[in-house]
Amino acid sequence: MANADAATAGSVWHDTVRRVEGSGVNRFHRYYCASPGWSRLVQTTLVPAVLEGTELGRRVLELGPGPGLTTEILAGVAPELTAIEIDPTLAGATRDRVPAAHVVEGDATTMPFADATFSAVVCLTMLHHLPDPELQDRLFAEVHRVLGPGGVFCGSDNPGRGLRFHLIHLGDNKTVVDPATLGARLHTAGFEQARIRAGSRIVFHAHRPR
């Protein structure tokens, strides 16, 4: 039975690893990010590590929520939650999963929000999906624009180590963020008090000046 399972798993991998047309995420990655295993990791590790000791305030924006597992958790701590997702299918999935959130289909590097709209912006494991560092920097500048004075920009990302990361991202964008330069890039975008922690995950916090 184990051999049969292994053979089946191999054929599923071969089928699902193909990139979804119009998306920066392949089929297997989409499956994994909606799986019970990822849900457990999000609930027990990823989101708590970012939110620990952080005051989000009333109006929170999440960037690139994917299928909405992270949005579901943020909805429990944010009085007013907005999410922006570029993929229409994933935006729809997030709306269905988290009716309390206002989900906008759009590009986080050119956001349709007024200046100083939000008290916090949260970005969970999506930076490496942008095609290049220039777009990441454009996103940082947009986040700074939509944050109110004193607002916090916080999040995490994958450091991009190991074979598993590269297999999951076959055909995907994987512009890994360098934790050694991330603080300087955030300061260039106008943030202050940038704190970066690098380990199994890159966790960051920065503030728009008051």
Short mmCIF file of C-alpha atoms in Angstrom, two decimals:
data_model
loop_
_atom_site.label_atom_id
_atom_site.label_comp_id
_atom_site.label_asym_id
_atom_site.label_seq_id
_atom_site.Cartn_x
_atom_site.Cartn_y
_atom_site.Cartn_z
CA MET A 1 0.00 0.00 0.00
CA ALA A 2 2.84 2.38 0.85
CA ASN A 3 4.35 1.86 -2.60
CA ALA A 4 1.00 2.49 -4.25
CA ASP A 5 0.55 5.67 -2.24
CA ALA A 6 4.02 6.82 -3.21
CA ALA A 7 3.31 6.19 -6.87
CA THR A 8 0.01 8.06 -6.66
CA ALA A 9 1.65 10.95 -4.85
CA GLY A 10 4.27 11.15 -7.58
CA SER A 11 1.66 11.32 -10.34
CA VAL A 12 -0.33 13.97 -8.46
CA TRP A 13 2.81 16.05 -8.00
CA HIS A 14 3.57 15.84 -11.72
CA ASP A 15 0.06 17.01 -12.58
CA THR A 16 -0.36 19.73 -9.98
CA VAL A 17 3.04 21.36 -10.28
CA ARG A 18 2.04 23.07 -13.53
CA ARG A 19 1.65 26.80 -13.21
CA VAL A 20 -1.90 28.13 -13.19
CA GLU A 21 -2.46 30.39 -16.19
CA GLY A 22 -2.61 34.04 -15.16
CA SER A 23 -1.25 33.39 -11.67
CA GLY A 24 2.19 33.53 -10.07
CA VAL A 25 1.45 30.36 -8.09
CA ASN A 26 1.52 26.81 -9.45
CA ARG A 27 -1.23 24.25 -8.85
CA PHE A 28 0.59 22.36 -6.11
CA HIS A 29 1.40 25.59 -4.28
CA ARG A 30 -2.27 26.62 -4.38
CA TYR A 31 -3.24 23.21 -3.02
CA TYR A 32 -0.64 23.37 -0.24
CA CYS A 33 -1.64 26.90 0.83
CA ALA A 34 -5.23 25.71 1.36
CA SER A 35 -4.23 22.47 3.13
CA PRO A 36 -4.79 21.51 6.80
CA GLY A 37 -1.01 21.38 7.30
CA TRP A 38 -0.53 24.96 6.17
CA SER A 39 -3.56 26.00 8.23
CA ARG A 40 -1.97 24.58 11.38
CA LEU A 41 1.32 26.32 10.65
CA VAL A 42 -0.47 29.61 10.04
CA GLN A 43 -2.44 29.37 13.28
CA THR A 44 0.28 28.11 15.61
CA THR A 45 3.43 29.74 14.26
CA LEU A 46 3.29 32.13 11.32
CA VAL A 47 0.66 34.66 12.39
CA PRO A 48 1.47 34.62 16.15
CA ALA A 49 5.16 35.31 15.42
CA VAL A 50 4.22 38.42 13.43
CA LEU A 51 1.53 39.76 15.77
CA GLU A 52 3.36 39.18 19.07
CA GLY A 53 3.80 42.52 20.83
CA THR A 54 2.25 44.42 17.91
CA GLU A 55 -0.69 46.81 18.13
CA LEU A 56 -2.51 46.74 14.80
CA GLY A 57 -5.08 49.40 15.58
CA ARG A 58 -8.57 49.54 14.08
CA ARG A 59 -8.14 49.51 10.29
CA VAL A 60 -5.94 46.68 9.04
CA LEU A 61 -4.91 45.79 5.49
CA GLU A 62 -3.60 42.37 4.49
CA LEU A 63 -1.54 42.00 1.31
CA GLY A 64 -1.87 38.88 -0.85
CA PRO A 65 -3.97 36.64 1.40
CA GLY A 66 -4.17 33.78 -1.11
CA PRO A 67 -7.09 31.50 -0.15
CA GLY A 68 -7.71 33.43 3.08
CA LEU A 69 -6.39 31.21 5.86
CA THR A 70 -4.35 34.08 7.29
CA THR A 71 -7.26 36.48 6.72
CA GLU A 72 -9.47 34.26 8.86
CA ILE A 73 -7.12 34.69 11.80
CA LEU A 74 -6.60 38.42 11.28
CA ALA A 75 -10.38 38.91 11.22
CA GLY A 76 -10.42 37.77 14.83
CA VAL A 77 -8.12 40.58 15.96
CA ALA A 78 -8.85 43.44 13.52
CA PRO A 79 -12.08 45.44 14.00
CA GLU A 80 -11.99 46.47 10.32
CA LEU A 81 -10.09 44.20 7.93
CA THR A 82 -9.40 44.76 4.24
CA ALA A 83 -7.44 42.34 2.02
CA ILE A 84 -6.04 42.96 -1.45
CA GLU A 85 -5.39 39.95 -3.70
CA ILE A 86 -4.31 40.07 -7.35
CA ASP A 87 -5.58 36.61 -8.31
CA PRO A 88 -9.37 36.71 -8.95
CA THR A 89 -9.92 33.06 -7.98
CA LEU A 90 -8.04 33.47 -4.71
CA ALA A 91 -9.79 36.77 -4.00
CA GLY A 92 -13.11 34.96 -4.39
CA ALA A 93 -11.96 32.16 -2.10
CA THR A 94 -11.01 34.69 0.57
CA ARG A 95 -14.40 36.42 0.30
CA ASP A 96 -16.14 33.09 0.76
CA ARG A 97 -13.96 32.07 3.70
CA VAL A 98 -14.02 35.42 5.53
CA PRO A 99 -17.27 37.31 4.84
CA ALA A 100 -16.37 39.87 7.52
CA ALA A 101 -13.35 41.06 5.51
CA HIS A 102 -13.54 43.56 2.64
CA VAL A 103 -11.63 41.76 -0.12
CA VAL A 104 -10.39 43.86 -3.04
CA GLU A 105 -9.08 42.32 -6.26
CA GLY A 106 -6.02 44.39 -7.10
CA ASP A 107 -2.26 44.87 -7.23
CA ALA A 108 -0.47 45.62 -3.96
CA THR A 109 2.19 47.63 -5.83
CA THR A 110 -0.45 50.12 -7.08
CA MET A 111 -3.19 50.06 -4.46
CA PRO A 112 -6.58 51.75 -4.95
CA PHE A 113 -6.65 53.20 -1.42
CA ALA A 114 -6.32 56.78 -0.28
CA ASP A 115 -3.26 58.02 1.59
CA ALA A 116 -3.11 57.24 5.33
CA THR A 117 -6.11 54.87 5.21
CA PHE A 118 -4.86 52.09 7.50
CA SER A 119 -3.46 51.73 11.00
CA ALA A 120 -1.53 48.56 10.05
CA VAL A 121 -0.53 46.59 6.97
CA VAL A 122 0.23 42.87 7.28
CA CYS A 123 2.13 40.89 4.65
CA LEU A 124 2.38 37.13 5.25
CA THR A 125 4.59 34.99 3.01
CA MET A 126 3.86 36.87 -0.20
CA LEU A 127 6.88 39.11 -0.87
CA HIS A 128 8.79 36.32 -2.62
CA HIS A 129 5.91 35.94 -5.11
CA LEU A 130 6.70 39.31 -6.67
CA PRO A 131 8.74 39.01 -9.89
CA ASP A 132 11.69 41.20 -8.84
CA PRO A 133 13.12 43.35 -6.01
CA GLU A 134 12.04 46.55 -7.77
CA LEU A 135 8.38 45.57 -7.41
CA GLN A 136 8.99 44.67 -3.77
CA ASP A 137 10.37 48.19 -3.24
CA ARG A 138 7.35 49.64 -5.02
CA LEU A 139 5.13 47.67 -2.66
CA PHE A 140 7.04 49.06 0.35
CA ALA A 141 6.47 52.59 -0.96
CA GLU A 142 2.75 51.92 -1.46
CA VAL A 143 2.43 50.49 2.04
CA HIS A 144 4.08 53.62 3.44
CA ARG A 145 1.61 55.75 1.48
CA VAL A 146 -1.56 53.98 2.69
CA LEU A 147 -0.43 53.79 6.32
CA GLY A 148 -1.43 56.52 8.72
CA PRO A 149 1.23 58.28 10.84
CA GLY A 150 2.63 55.85 13.40
CA GLY A 151 1.11 52.88 11.57
CA VAL A 152 2.89 49.53 11.56
CA PHE A 153 3.97 47.40 8.60
CA CYS A 154 4.60 43.85 9.73
CA GLY A 155 4.92 40.45 8.19
CA SER A 156 7.01 37.42 7.44
CA ASP A 157 8.47 35.59 4.50
CA ASN A 158 10.26 32.40 3.62
CA PRO A 159 14.08 32.63 3.58
CA GLY A 160 14.09 30.35 0.54
CA ARG A 161 16.37 27.65 1.85
CA GLY A 162 16.20 23.95 1.08
CA LEU A 163 15.01 21.66 -1.68
CA ARG A 164 11.39 21.67 -0.50
CA PHE A 165 11.05 25.42 -1.05
CA HIS A 166 12.38 25.15 -4.58
CA LEU A 167 10.19 22.16 -5.46
CA ILE A 168 7.02 23.86 -4.19
CA HIS A 169 7.91 26.95 -6.23
CA LEU A 170 8.62 25.24 -9.57
CA GLY A 171 7.32 27.69 -12.16
CA ASP A 172 6.50 30.28 -9.51
CA ASN A 173 8.11 33.61 -8.79
CA LYS A 174 10.56 33.19 -5.91
CA THR A 175 12.24 36.52 -5.32
CA VAL A 176 13.64 35.75 -1.88
CA VAL A 177 14.12 38.73 0.43
CA ASP A 178 17.59 39.16 1.94
CA PRO A 179 17.11 39.87 5.68
CA ALA A 180 20.50 41.62 5.74
CA THR A 181 19.26 44.37 3.40
CA LEU A 182 15.53 44.41 4.18
CA GLY A 183 15.84 46.98 6.97
CA ALA A 184 17.70 49.43 4.73
CA ARG A 185 15.11 48.96 1.98
CA LEU A 186 12.29 49.72 4.40
CA HIS A 187 14.12 52.84 5.61
CA THR A 188 14.54 53.95 2.00
CA ALA A 189 10.77 53.62 1.57
CA GLY A 190 10.31 56.01 4.49
CA PHE A 191 9.85 53.65 7.44
CA GLU A 192 11.58 53.90 10.79
CA GLN A 193 12.29 51.47 13.64
CA ALA A 194 12.68 48.56 11.23
CA ARG A 195 13.26 45.32 13.11
CA ILE A 196 14.17 42.15 11.21
CA ARG A 197 14.42 38.66 12.72
CA ALA A 198 15.85 35.89 10.55
CA GLY A 199 15.52 32.19 11.30
CA SER A 200 13.24 29.53 9.83
CA ARG A 201 11.12 32.55 8.83
CA ILE A 202 12.00 36.19 8.19
CA VAL A 203 9.84 38.32 10.49
CA PHE A 204 9.80 42.11 10.15
CA HIS A 205 8.19 45.17 11.76
CA ALA A 206 8.55 48.82 10.74
CA HIS A 207 6.61 52.04 11.40
CA ARG A 208 5.59 55.05 9.39
CA PRO A 209 6.86 58.11 11.28
CA ARG A 210 4.25 60.09 13.22
#
